[in-house]
Amino acid sequence: MDILIALSPIVAVSVGALLLMLAEAFSKQRSGIALGAAVIQASGAVFAGAVWIYGLDALSGLDVLKPWLIVDRFTLFFDMLICLGGALASLLAGGYLREHRIERGEFYALMLFATIGAMMIASAGDTLTLFIGLETMSIGAYAMTAFRRGSQRSTEAAVKYFLLGSFAAALLLYGFALLYGATGHTDLAGLAASLKGNETQFPQLAVIGMLLVIVGLAFKVSAVPFHAWTPDAYEGAPTPATSYMAVAVKAGAFAMLMRVLFVAFGDERSMSWFAGWPPVVAALAVVTMSVANLIAGRQESVKRMLAYSSIAHAGYLLVGVVCATRGGEALSSVLFYLLTYTVSTIGAFGGLILCGSYGKEAVSYEDLSGLGKRNPAVALPLAFFCMSLAGIPPTAGFFGKWYLIKSAMDGGFHWLAIIALVNSVFGAYYYLRVLVFLYMREPAAGAPVAVPMKSGYVAAALILAAVFVVMLGLSPDSAIDVATKATIAVQ
């Protein structure tokens, strides 16, 4: 019974996904499927919170799950985060898919099973379990990208995503195979013990394996130069699928990255600045922030801009991962940043969805011209969430960046903190540009004008996301405390 309680978040989503598939197959009414998917994923978050409050110390027999699944506060935090992002994305899909005449029940099944894969990644203590979870999550994401069957752009984006994702998965799997050959272990704890105790018969093999694993992880978090799939996949996919990939898939990828780096490669030599992974990840962070912000500032498509901004946020998160090598609160700031990023990004994509309707969708900056004057209630959500992503106080995004840069300064990484701060200021340009077009520009004569849509599902998702942004902005301390408790397991 204790094991069932510990696994209740992923069990709730799994059982709910199967029941939703049955309901969709035997019911002619599809109006409630989106709400059902949102409720199922919200129940996963609720169960994870309940297990957290109940206390893992009160549960016995959890060692039988190791090393395949590890149930700790780190796992529970990401279960709550992934399910929160999935629930909000389901609500967005409930309005968007119906409005654009592409509502089919399999979309929600794909999303739910991708959520199960992401939750499995967050709890994986073995490379085999990790890879199974990764593929479960990725296959759902590939299919959702190609969900708009009549769109050539959607099909092209899905094929690119699938091919590049397959290559990255192969590199990751090959890296794990080399590590197994060098250490004789597939579990992360066993890998760590072998590397720490210098028990590897082929140390060169272990180094090559670690590099291949880092490359595979960098692809999954969309770090430059392994980001080529991201803009096309985000632009070609239906916007709810884009929002899901931007938050839930990214959260699962960062859970995997942190678990692997700080558990499997957490020994002194692997974390060395002379022969370990920190300088590699630091270089990825700098390049990712800088390149993504430069390209995002040149985009004319708002959706593509948000795609490149998602890449830039991955760079900021990698800064926190690097700073965590010296302890302190860096890792908790990464988890807090992921939380603020999730609710802000879902809100931004939701605001963009609300600004357009079937045949008159808001895509470019020009499509948003004058919307703030014509329909202030519709323009406000997009403007508000863009301000949070830009890091303007007192929104949640400001405190996410504040804690991340503060942790870099406390860890002695002043140069990384300065680069992150400069990039954050530059990134504010393209977010504030959205506000300029909303409130300070008028559409050109004869230019097509986006017509806002009406959807209770989208409105509900925006209200919930806004509540989280405001709460985290006004009282970030409680969320930081939760994130700090969650990081103990991997530090």
CSV table of C-alpha atoms in Angstrom, one decimal:
chain,number,residue,atom,x,y,z
A,1,MET,CA,0.0,0.0,0.0
A,2,ASP,CA,2.9,2.4,0.8
A,3,ILE,CA,4.4,1.7,-2.7
A,4,LEU,CA,1.0,2.5,-4.3
A,5,ILE,CA,0.8,5.7,-2.3
A,6,ALA,CA,4.3,6.7,-3.4
A,7,LEU,CA,3.5,6.0,-7.0
A,8,SER,CA,0.0,7.5,-6.9
A,9,PRO,CA,0.8,10.6,-9.1
A,10,ILE,CA,2.0,8.5,-12.1
A,11,VAL,CA,-0.7,5.8,-11.4
A,12,ALA,CA,-3.4,8.5,-11.4
A,13,VAL,CA,-2.3,9.9,-14.7
A,14,SER,CA,-1.9,6.4,-16.3
A,15,VAL,CA,-5.3,5.1,-15.2
A,16,GLY,CA,-6.9,8.4,-16.2
A,17,ALA,CA,-5.3,8.3,-19.7
A,18,LEU,CA,-6.7,4.8,-20.3
A,19,LEU,CA,-10.1,5.8,-19.1
A,20,LEU,CA,-10.1,8.9,-21.3
A,21,MET,CA,-9.2,6.8,-24.3
A,22,LEU,CA,-12.2,4.5,-23.6
A,23,ALA,CA,-14.5,7.5,-23.0
A,24,GLU,CA,-13.4,9.0,-26.3
A,25,ALA,CA,-13.9,5.8,-28.2
A,26,PHE,CA,-17.4,5.1,-26.9
A,27,SER,CA,-18.8,8.6,-26.5
A,28,LYS,CA,-20.0,10.8,-29.3
A,29,GLN,CA,-19.7,13.9,-27.2
A,30,ARG,CA,-16.1,15.3,-27.3
A,31,SER,CA,-16.8,18.6,-25.6
A,32,GLY,CA,-15.6,17.3,-22.2
A,33,ILE,CA,-12.5,15.5,-23.2
A,34,ALA,CA,-10.3,18.6,-22.8
A,35,LEU,CA,-11.6,19.2,-19.3
A,36,GLY,CA,-11.2,15.5,-18.5
A,37,ALA,CA,-7.5,15.6,-19.6
A,38,ALA,CA,-6.9,18.7,-17.5
A,39,VAL,CA,-8.6,17.1,-14.5
A,40,ILE,CA,-6.5,13.9,-14.8
A,41,GLN,CA,-3.2,15.8,-15.0
A,42,ALA,CA,-4.3,18.1,-12.1
A,43,SER,CA,-5.1,15.0,-10.1
A,44,GLY,CA,-1.5,13.9,-10.7
A,45,ALA,CA,-0.3,17.2,-9.3
A,46,VAL,CA,-2.7,16.9,-6.3
A,47,PHE,CA,-1.5,13.3,-5.5
A,48,ALA,CA,2.1,14.4,-5.7
A,49,GLY,CA,1.3,17.3,-3.3
A,50,ALA,CA,-0.5,14.9,-1.0
A,51,VAL,CA,2.4,12.5,-0.9
A,52,TRP,CA,4.7,15.4,-0.2
A,53,ILE,CA,2.6,16.6,2.8
A,54,TYR,CA,2.1,13.0,4.0
A,55,GLY,CA,5.8,12.6,4.1
A,56,LEU,CA,8.0,10.0,2.4
A,57,ASP,CA,9.5,9.1,5.8
A,58,ALA,CA,6.2,7.6,6.7
A,59,LEU,CA,6.2,5.2,3.7
A,60,SER,CA,8.1,2.0,4.0
A,61,GLY,CA,9.3,-0.5,1.3
A,62,LEU,CA,10.2,2.1,-1.3
A,63,ASP,CA,13.7,0.6,-1.7
A,64,VAL,CA,12.2,-2.2,-3.9
A,65,LEU,CA,11.6,0.4,-6.6
A,66,LYS,CA,15.2,1.3,-6.7
A,67,PRO,CA,17.1,1.8,-8.9
A,68,TRP,CA,14.4,1.8,-11.6
A,69,LEU,CA,12.2,4.5,-10.0
A,70,ILE,CA,13.3,6.9,-7.2
A,71,VAL,CA,10.5,8.5,-5.3
A,72,ASP,CA,11.8,11.6,-3.4
A,73,ARG,CA,10.9,15.2,-3.1
A,74,PHE,CA,12.8,16.0,-6.3
A,75,THR,CA,10.5,13.6,-8.1
A,76,LEU,CA,7.4,14.9,-6.4
A,77,PHE,CA,8.3,18.5,-7.3
A,78,PHE,CA,8.6,17.7,-11.0
A,79,ASP,CA,5.5,15.6,-10.9
A,80,MET,CA,3.6,18.6,-9.7
A,81,LEU,CA,5.3,20.9,-12.2
A,82,ILE,CA,4.8,18.6,-15.2
A,83,CYS,CA,1.2,17.9,-14.4
A,84,LEU,CA,0.5,21.6,-13.8
A,85,GLY,CA,1.9,22.5,-17.2
A,86,GLY,CA,0.0,19.6,-18.9
A,87,ALA,CA,-3.3,20.6,-17.2
A,88,LEU,CA,-3.1,24.2,-18.4
A,89,ALA,CA,-2.0,23.1,-21.9
A,90,SER,CA,-5.1,20.8,-22.0
A,91,LEU,CA,-7.3,23.7,-21.3
A,92,LEU,CA,-5.7,25.7,-24.0
A,93,ALA,CA,-6.2,22.8,-26.4
A,94,GLY,CA,-9.9,22.6,-25.5
A,95,GLY,CA,-10.5,26.1,-26.9
A,96,TYR,CA,-7.9,26.1,-29.7
A,97,LEU,CA,-8.6,22.7,-31.4
A,98,ARG,CA,-12.3,23.3,-31.5
A,99,GLU,CA,-11.9,26.8,-32.9
A,100,HIS,CA,-9.6,25.7,-35.6
A,101,ARG,CA,-11.6,22.6,-36.6
A,102,ILE,CA,-9.0,20.0,-35.6
A,103,GLU,CA,-10.4,18.7,-32.4
A,104,ARG,CA,-9.8,15.0,-32.1
A,105,GLY,CA,-9.6,13.0,-28.9
A,106,GLU,CA,-6.2,11.4,-29.6
A,107,PHE,CA,-4.5,14.7,-29.0
A,108,TYR,CA,-5.3,14.5,-25.3
A,109,ALA,CA,-4.3,10.8,-25.1
A,110,LEU,CA,-1.0,11.7,-26.7
A,111,MET,CA,-0.5,14.5,-24.2
A,112,LEU,CA,-1.3,12.3,-21.2
A,113,PHE,CA,1.1,9.6,-22.3
A,114,ALA,CA,3.8,12.2,-22.9
A,115,THR,CA,3.1,13.4,-19.4
A,116,ILE,CA,3.6,9.9,-18.1
A,117,GLY,CA,6.9,9.7,-19.9
A,118,ALA,CA,8.0,13.0,-18.4
A,119,MET,CA,7.1,11.9,-14.9
A,120,MET,CA,9.0,8.6,-15.4
A,121,ILE,CA,12.1,10.6,-16.5
A,122,ALA,CA,11.8,12.7,-13.3
A,123,SER,CA,11.9,9.6,-11.1
A,124,ALA,CA,14.3,7.4,-13.2
A,125,GLY,CA,17.3,6.1,-11.2
A,126,ASP,CA,18.5,3.9,-14.0
A,127,THR,CA,19.5,4.7,-17.6
A,128,LEU,CA,17.1,2.0,-19.0
A,129,THR,CA,14.1,3.5,-17.2
A,130,LEU,CA,15.2,6.9,-18.2
A,131,PHE,CA,15.4,6.0,-21.9
A,132,ILE,CA,12.0,4.3,-21.8
A,133,GLY,CA,10.5,7.4,-20.2
A,134,LEU,CA,12.3,9.7,-22.7
A,135,GLU,CA,11.0,7.8,-25.7
A,136,THR,CA,7.4,7.7,-24.3
A,137,MET,CA,7.5,11.5,-23.8
A,138,SER,CA,9.2,12.2,-27.2
A,139,ILE,CA,6.8,10.0,-29.3
A,140,GLY,CA,3.8,11.9,-27.9
A,141,ALA,CA,5.5,15.2,-28.7
A,142,TYR,CA,6.4,14.1,-32.3
A,143,ALA,CA,2.7,13.1,-32.9
A,144,MET,CA,1.3,16.3,-31.4
A,145,THR,CA,3.7,18.4,-33.6
A,146,ALA,CA,2.2,16.7,-36.7
A,147,PHE,CA,-1.4,16.9,-35.4
A,148,ARG,CA,-2.5,19.5,-38.0
A,149,ARG,CA,-2.7,17.0,-40.8
A,150,GLY,CA,-3.5,19.4,-43.6
A,151,SER,CA,-0.6,21.7,-42.9
A,152,GLN,CA,2.6,21.1,-44.8
A,153,ARG,CA,4.5,23.2,-42.3
A,154,SER,CA,3.3,21.0,-39.4
A,155,THR,CA,4.3,17.8,-41.2
A,156,GLU,CA,7.7,19.2,-42.0
A,157,ALA,CA,8.3,20.4,-38.4
A,158,ALA,CA,7.3,16.9,-37.1
A,159,VAL,CA,9.7,15.1,-39.5
A,160,LYS,CA,12.6,17.4,-38.5
A,161,TYR,CA,11.8,17.0,-34.8
A,162,PHE,CA,11.6,13.2,-35.2
A,163,LEU,CA,14.8,12.8,-37.2
A,164,LEU,CA,16.9,15.1,-35.0
A,165,GLY,CA,15.3,13.6,-31.9
A,166,SER,CA,16.1,10.1,-33.0
A,167,PHE,CA,19.8,11.0,-33.6
A,168,ALA,CA,20.0,12.7,-30.2
A,169,ALA,CA,18.4,9.7,-28.6
A,170,ALA,CA,20.9,7.4,-30.3
A,171,LEU,CA,23.8,9.5,-29.0
A,172,LEU,CA,22.4,9.4,-25.5
A,173,LEU,CA,21.8,5.7,-25.7
A,174,TYR,CA,25.3,5.1,-27.1
A,175,GLY,CA,26.8,7.2,-24.3
A,176,PHE,CA,25.0,5.1,-21.7
A,177,ALA,CA,26.3,2.0,-23.4
A,178,LEU,CA,29.9,3.2,-23.2
A,179,LEU,CA,29.4,4.1,-19.6
A,180,TYR,CA,28.1,0.6,-19.0
A,181,GLY,CA,31.1,-0.8,-20.7
A,182,ALA,CA,33.4,1.3,-18.6
A,183,THR,CA,31.7,0.7,-15.2
A,184,GLY,CA,29.5,-2.3,-15.5
A,185,HIS,CA,26.5,-0.3,-14.2
A,186,THR,CA,23.4,1.1,-15.8
A,187,ASP,CA,22.0,2.6,-12.5
A,188,LEU,CA,23.0,6.2,-11.8
A,189,ALA,CA,24.1,5.5,-8.2
A,190,GLY,CA,26.3,2.6,-9.5
A,191,LEU,CA,27.8,4.8,-12.1
A,192,ALA,CA,28.6,7.4,-9.5
A,193,ALA,CA,30.2,4.9,-7.2
A,194,SER,CA,32.4,3.5,-9.9
A,195,LEU,CA,33.5,6.9,-11.2
A,196,LYS,CA,34.1,8.2,-7.6
A,197,GLY,CA,36.1,5.1,-6.6
A,198,ASN,CA,38.1,5.0,-9.8
A,199,GLU,CA,36.9,1.5,-10.5
A,200,THR,CA,36.5,2.1,-14.2
A,201,GLN,CA,38.7,-0.2,-16.3
A,202,PHE,CA,38.5,2.1,-19.3
A,203,PRO,CA,38.5,5.7,-18.1
A,204,GLN,CA,38.7,7.1,-21.6
A,205,LEU,CA,35.6,5.2,-22.5
A,206,ALA,CA,33.8,6.8,-19.5
A,207,VAL,CA,34.9,10.3,-20.7
A,208,ILE,CA,33.6,9.7,-24.2
A,209,GLY,CA,30.3,8.3,-22.8
A,210,MET,CA,29.9,11.3,-20.6
A,211,LEU,CA,30.4,13.7,-23.5
A,212,LEU,CA,27.8,11.8,-25.6
A,213,VAL,CA,25.3,11.9,-22.8
A,214,ILE,CA,25.8,15.6,-22.4
A,215,VAL,CA,25.2,16.2,-26.1
A,216,GLY,CA,22.0,14.1,-25.9
A,217,LEU,CA,20.8,16.0,-22.8
A,218,ALA,CA,21.7,19.4,-24.5
A,219,PHE,CA,19.4,18.5,-27.4
A,220,LYS,CA,16.5,17.6,-25.2
A,221,VAL,CA,16.7,21.0,-23.3
A,222,SER,CA,17.2,22.7,-26.7
A,223,ALA,CA,20.6,24.3,-25.9
A,224,VAL,CA,22.6,25.9,-28.8
A,225,PRO,CA,23.9,24.5,-31.1
A,226,PHE,CA,21.5,21.6,-30.6
A,227,HIS,CA,18.5,23.7,-30.9
A,228,ALA,CA,17.7,23.6,-34.7
A,229,TRP,CA,14.5,21.5,-34.2
A,230,THR,CA,13.0,24.0,-31.7
A,231,PRO,CA,11.9,27.0,-33.8
A,232,ASP,CA,10.4,24.8,-36.6
A,233,ALA,CA,8.7,22.4,-34.2
A,234,TYR,CA,7.2,25.2,-32.1
A,235,GLU,CA,6.0,27.1,-35.1
A,236,GLY,CA,4.6,24.2,-37.0
A,237,ALA,CA,2.8,22.5,-34.1
A,238,PRO,CA,-0.7,23.6,-33.0
A,239,THR,CA,-0.2,26.3,-30.3
A,240,PRO,CA,-1.4,24.1,-27.4
A,241,ALA,CA,1.2,21.4,-28.4
A,242,THR,CA,3.8,24.1,-28.6
A,243,SER,CA,2.9,25.4,-25.1
A,244,TYR,CA,3.1,21.8,-23.8
A,245,MET,CA,6.5,21.2,-25.3
A,246,ALA,CA,7.8,24.5,-24.0
A,247,VAL,CA,6.9,23.7,-20.4
A,248,ALA,CA,6.2,20.0,-19.7
A,249,VAL,CA,8.7,18.5,-22.1
A,250,LYS,CA,11.4,21.1,-21.0
A,251,ALA,CA,10.7,20.4,-17.3
A,252,GLY,CA,11.1,16.7,-17.9
A,253,ALA,CA,14.3,17.2,-19.8
A,254,PHE,CA,15.8,19.4,-17.1
A,255,ALA,CA,14.8,16.9,-14.4
A,256,MET,CA,16.7,14.3,-16.4
A,257,LEU,CA,19.7,16.6,-16.9
A,258,MET,CA,20.0,17.4,-13.2
A,259,ARG,CA,19.5,13.9,-12.0
A,260,VAL,CA,22.2,12.5,-14.4
A,261,LEU,CA,24.7,15.3,-13.9
A,262,PHE,CA,24.5,15.5,-10.1
A,263,VAL,CA,23.9,11.8,-9.3
A,264,ALA,CA,25.8,9.9,-12.0
A,265,PHE,CA,28.5,12.5,-12.6
A,266,GLY,CA,28.5,14.1,-9.2
A,267,ASP,CA,32.0,12.9,-8.2
A,268,GLU,CA,34.8,15.4,-7.7
A,269,ARG,CA,36.6,14.6,-10.9
A,270,SER,CA,33.5,14.7,-13.1
A,271,MET,CA,32.6,18.1,-11.6
A,272,SER,CA,36.1,19.4,-12.0
A,273,TRP,CA,36.6,22.6,-13.9
A,274,PHE,CA,39.7,21.2,-15.5
A,275,ALA,CA,38.5,17.8,-16.8
A,276,GLY,CA,34.7,17.6,-16.0
A,277,TRP,CA,31.4,18.7,-17.3
A,278,PRO,CA,30.9,22.2,-15.7
A,279,PRO,CA,33.0,24.2,-18.3
A,280,VAL,CA,31.1,22.4,-21.1
A,281,VAL,CA,27.7,23.3,-19.6
A,282,ALA,CA,28.9,26.8,-18.8
A,283,ALA,CA,29.9,27.3,-22.5
A,284,LEU,CA,26.5,25.9,-23.6
A,285,ALA,CA,24.7,28.3,-21.2
A,286,VAL,CA,26.6,31.4,-22.6
A,287,VAL,CA,26.1,30.4,-26.2
A,288,THR,CA,22.5,29.5,-25.7
A,289,MET,CA,21.5,32.7,-24.0
A,290,SER,CA,23.4,35.0,-26.4
A,291,VAL,CA,22.5,33.3,-29.7
A,292,ALA,CA,18.8,32.7,-28.9
A,293,ASN,CA,18.3,36.3,-27.7
A,294,LEU,CA,20.0,37.7,-30.8
A,295,ILE,CA,17.9,35.7,-33.2
A,296,ALA,CA,14.6,36.2,-31.2
A,297,GLY,CA,15.0,39.9,-31.5
A,298,ARG,CA,15.0,39.6,-35.3
A,299,GLN,CA,11.8,37.5,-35.6
A,300,GLU,CA,8.6,38.8,-37.1
A,301,SER,CA,6.5,35.9,-36.0
A,302,VAL,CA,5.5,36.1,-32.3
A,303,LYS,CA,5.2,32.3,-32.1
A,304,ARG,CA,8.7,31.9,-33.5
A,305,MET,CA,10.0,34.6,-31.1
A,306,LEU,CA,8.5,32.7,-28.2
A,307,ALA,CA,10.3,29.6,-29.5
A,308,TYR,CA,13.7,31.3,-29.5
A,309,SER,CA,12.9,32.9,-26.1
A,310,SER,CA,12.3,29.4,-24.8
A,311,ILE,CA,15.8,28.5,-25.9
A,312,ALA,CA,17.2,31.6,-24.2
A,313,HIS,CA,15.5,30.5,-20.9
A,314,ALA,CA,17.2,27.1,-21.2
A,315,GLY,CA,20.4,29.1,-21.2
A,316,TYR,CA,19.5,30.9,-18.0
A,317,LEU,CA,18.6,27.5,-16.4
A,318,LEU,CA,22.0,26.1,-17.4
A,319,VAL,CA,23.6,28.9,-15.6
A,320,GLY,CA,21.9,27.7,-12.4
A,321,VAL,CA,23.0,24.2,-13.1
A,322,VAL,CA,26.6,25.3,-13.4
A,323,CYS,CA,26.5,27.4,-10.2
A,324,ALA,CA,25.0,24.4,-8.3
A,325,THR,CA,28.4,22.7,-8.6
A,326,ARG,CA,29.5,24.9,-5.7
A,327,GLY,CA,26.4,24.2,-3.6
A,328,GLY,CA,24.4,26.9,-2.1
A,329,GLU,CA,20.8,27.7,-3.3
A,330,ALA,CA,21.6,27.5,-7.0
A,331,LEU,CA,19.8,24.2,-7.7
A,332,SER,CA,16.7,25.4,-5.8
A,333,SER,CA,16.7,28.6,-7.9
A,334,VAL,CA,16.7,26.4,-11.0
A,335,LEU,CA,13.6,24.6,-9.8
A,336,PHE,CA,11.9,27.9,-8.9
A,337,TYR,CA,12.8,29.4,-12.3
A,338,LEU,CA,11.2,26.4,-14.0
A,339,LEU,CA,8.0,27.0,-12.0
A,340,THR,CA,7.9,30.7,-12.9
A,341,TYR,CA,8.8,29.9,-16.5
A,342,THR,CA,6.1,27.3,-16.8
A,343,VAL,CA,3.2,29.5,-15.7
A,344,SER,CA,4.5,32.5,-17.6
A,345,THR,CA,5.0,30.6,-20.9
A,346,ILE,CA,1.7,28.9,-20.7
A,347,GLY,CA,0.1,32.3,-20.2
A,348,ALA,CA,2.0,33.9,-23.1
A,349,PHE,CA,1.0,31.1,-25.6
A,350,GLY,CA,-2.6,31.2,-24.2
A,351,GLY,CA,-2.7,35.0,-24.7
A,352,LEU,CA,-1.6,34.5,-28.3
A,353,ILE,CA,-4.3,31.9,-28.8
A,354,LEU,CA,-6.9,34.3,-27.5
A,355,CYS,CA,-5.8,37.0,-29.9
A,356,GLY,CA,-6.8,35.1,-33.0
A,357,SER,CA,-9.6,32.9,-34.3
A,358,TYR,CA,-10.1,30.5,-37.2
A,359,GLY,CA,-8.8,32.0,-40.4
A,360,LYS,CA,-7.8,35.1,-38.6
A,361,GLU,CA,-5.1,33.8,-36.3
A,362,ALA,CA,-2.6,36.1,-34.7
A,363,VAL,CA,0.9,35.1,-35.9
A,364,SER,CA,3.1,38.1,-36.5
A,365,TYR,CA,3.7,41.3,-34.6
A,366,GLU,CA,1.7,43.2,-37.2
A,367,ASP,CA,-1.3,41.0,-36.5
A,368,LEU,CA,-1.4,42.4,-33.0
A,369,SER,CA,-1.3,46.1,-34.1
A,370,GLY,CA,-3.9,48.1,-32.2
A,371,LEU,CA,-5.4,45.2,-30.4
A,372,GLY,CA,-4.9,46.8,-27.0
A,373,LYS,CA,-7.2,49.7,-28.1
A,374,ARG,CA,-9.8,47.6,-30.0
A,375,ASN,CA,-10.1,44.9,-27.4
A,376,PRO,CA,-8.2,45.7,-24.1
A,377,ALA,CA,-9.4,42.6,-22.3
A,378,VAL,CA,-8.0,40.3,-24.9
A,379,ALA,CA,-4.6,42.1,-25.2
A,380,LEU,CA,-4.1,42.3,-21.4
A,381,PRO,CA,-3.2,38.6,-20.8
A,382,LEU,CA,-0.5,38.5,-23.6
A,383,ALA,CA,1.0,41.8,-22.3
A,384,PHE,CA,1.0,40.6,-18.7
A,385,PHE,CA,2.7,37.3,-19.4
A,386,CYS,CA,5.2,38.9,-21.7
A,387,MET,CA,6.1,41.3,-18.8
A,388,SER,CA,6.7,38.2,-16.6
A,389,LEU,CA,8.9,36.5,-19.1
A,390,ALA,CA,10.8,39.7,-19.5
A,391,GLY,CA,11.4,39.7,-15.7
A,392,ILE,CA,9.7,43.0,-14.9
A,393,PRO,CA,8.8,43.3,-11.2
A,394,PRO,CA,6.7,42.4,-9.3
A,395,THR,CA,5.9,39.4,-11.6
A,396,ALA,CA,7.1,35.8,-10.9
A,397,GLY,CA,9.5,36.1,-13.8
A,398,PHE,CA,11.4,38.9,-12.1
A,399,PHE,CA,12.1,36.8,-9.0
A,400,GLY,CA,13.0,33.7,-11.1
A,401,LYS,CA,15.8,35.7,-12.7
A,402,TRP,CA,16.7,37.4,-9.4
A,403,TYR,CA,17.3,34.2,-7.5
A,404,LEU,CA,19.2,32.7,-10.4
A,405,ILE,CA,21.5,35.6,-10.8
A,406,LYS,CA,21.9,35.9,-7.0
A,407,SER,CA,22.9,32.3,-6.8
A,408,ALA,CA,25.6,32.9,-9.5
A,409,MET,CA,27.0,35.8,-7.6
A,410,ASP,CA,27.0,33.8,-4.3
A,411,GLY,CA,28.8,31.0,-6.0
A,412,GLY,CA,31.5,33.2,-7.3
A,413,PHE,CA,30.4,33.0,-10.9
A,414,HIS,CA,30.3,36.8,-11.4
A,415,TRP,CA,31.1,36.6,-15.1
A,416,LEU,CA,28.2,34.2,-15.7
A,417,ALA,CA,25.9,36.5,-13.6
A,418,ILE,CA,26.9,39.5,-15.7
A,419,ILE,CA,26.3,37.6,-19.0
A,420,ALA,CA,22.9,36.4,-17.8
A,421,LEU,CA,22.0,39.9,-16.7
A,422,VAL,CA,23.0,41.5,-20.0
A,423,ASN,CA,21.1,38.8,-21.9
A,424,SER,CA,18.0,39.3,-19.7
A,425,VAL,CA,18.0,43.0,-20.5
A,426,PHE,CA,18.4,42.4,-24.2
A,427,GLY,CA,15.7,39.8,-24.0
A,428,ALA,CA,13.3,42.3,-22.6
A,429,TYR,CA,13.4,44.1,-26.0
A,430,TYR,CA,11.5,41.6,-28.0
A,431,TYR,CA,8.9,41.0,-25.1
A,432,LEU,CA,8.3,44.8,-24.8
A,433,ARG,CA,8.0,44.9,-28.6
A,434,VAL,CA,4.8,42.9,-28.2
A,435,LEU,CA,3.4,45.7,-25.9
A,436,VAL,CA,4.4,48.3,-28.4
A,437,PHE,CA,2.4,46.7,-31.2
A,438,LEU,CA,-0.5,46.0,-28.9
A,439,TYR,CA,-0.9,49.5,-27.6
A,440,MET,CA,1.2,51.9,-29.7
A,441,ARG,CA,0.7,50.8,-33.3
A,442,GLU,CA,-2.2,50.7,-35.7
A,443,PRO,CA,-2.7,48.1,-38.4
A,444,ALA,CA,-1.6,49.2,-41.9
A,445,ALA,CA,-4.3,50.1,-44.4
A,446,GLY,CA,-5.7,46.9,-46.0
A,447,ALA,CA,-3.6,44.6,-43.8
A,448,PRO,CA,-5.4,41.5,-42.4
A,449,VAL,CA,-6.5,42.0,-38.8
A,450,ALA,CA,-6.6,39.2,-36.2
A,451,VAL,CA,-10.0,38.6,-34.7
A,452,PRO,CA,-10.0,37.4,-31.0
A,453,MET,CA,-11.7,34.1,-30.2
A,454,LYS,CA,-14.0,33.3,-27.3
A,455,SER,CA,-13.3,30.2,-25.2
A,456,GLY,CA,-14.1,29.4,-21.6
A,457,TYR,CA,-11.3,26.8,-21.6
A,458,VAL,CA,-8.6,29.3,-22.7
A,459,ALA,CA,-9.9,32.0,-20.3
A,460,ALA,CA,-9.8,29.5,-17.4
A,461,ALA,CA,-6.2,28.5,-18.3
A,462,LEU,CA,-5.2,32.2,-18.4
A,463,ILE,CA,-6.8,33.0,-15.1
A,464,LEU,CA,-5.1,30.1,-13.4
A,465,ALA,CA,-1.7,31.0,-14.9
A,466,ALA,CA,-2.2,34.6,-13.9
A,467,VAL,CA,-3.0,33.6,-10.3
A,468,PHE,CA,0.2,31.6,-10.1
A,469,VAL,CA,2.3,34.5,-11.6
A,470,VAL,CA,0.9,37.0,-9.1
A,471,MET,CA,1.2,34.6,-6.1
A,472,LEU,CA,4.8,33.8,-7.0
A,473,GLY,CA,5.6,37.4,-7.5
A,474,LEU,CA,4.1,38.6,-4.3
A,475,SER,CA,5.3,35.7,-2.1
A,476,PRO,CA,8.2,33.8,-3.7
A,477,ASP,CA,9.6,32.6,-0.3
A,478,SER,CA,7.3,29.7,0.2
A,479,ALA,CA,7.9,28.3,-3.3
A,480,ILE,CA,11.7,28.7,-2.8
A,481,ASP,CA,11.4,26.7,0.4
A,482,VAL,CA,9.6,23.9,-1.4
A,483,ALA,CA,12.3,24.0,-4.2
A,484,THR,CA,15.1,23.9,-1.6
A,485,LYS,CA,13.6,20.8,0.0
A,486,ALA,CA,13.2,19.2,-3.4
A,487,THR,CA,16.9,19.6,-4.3
A,488,ILE,CA,18.3,17.8,-1.2
A,489,ALA,CA,17.9,14.5,-2.9
A,490,VAL,CA,20.3,15.3,-5.8
A,491,GLN,CA,22.9,17.4,-4.0
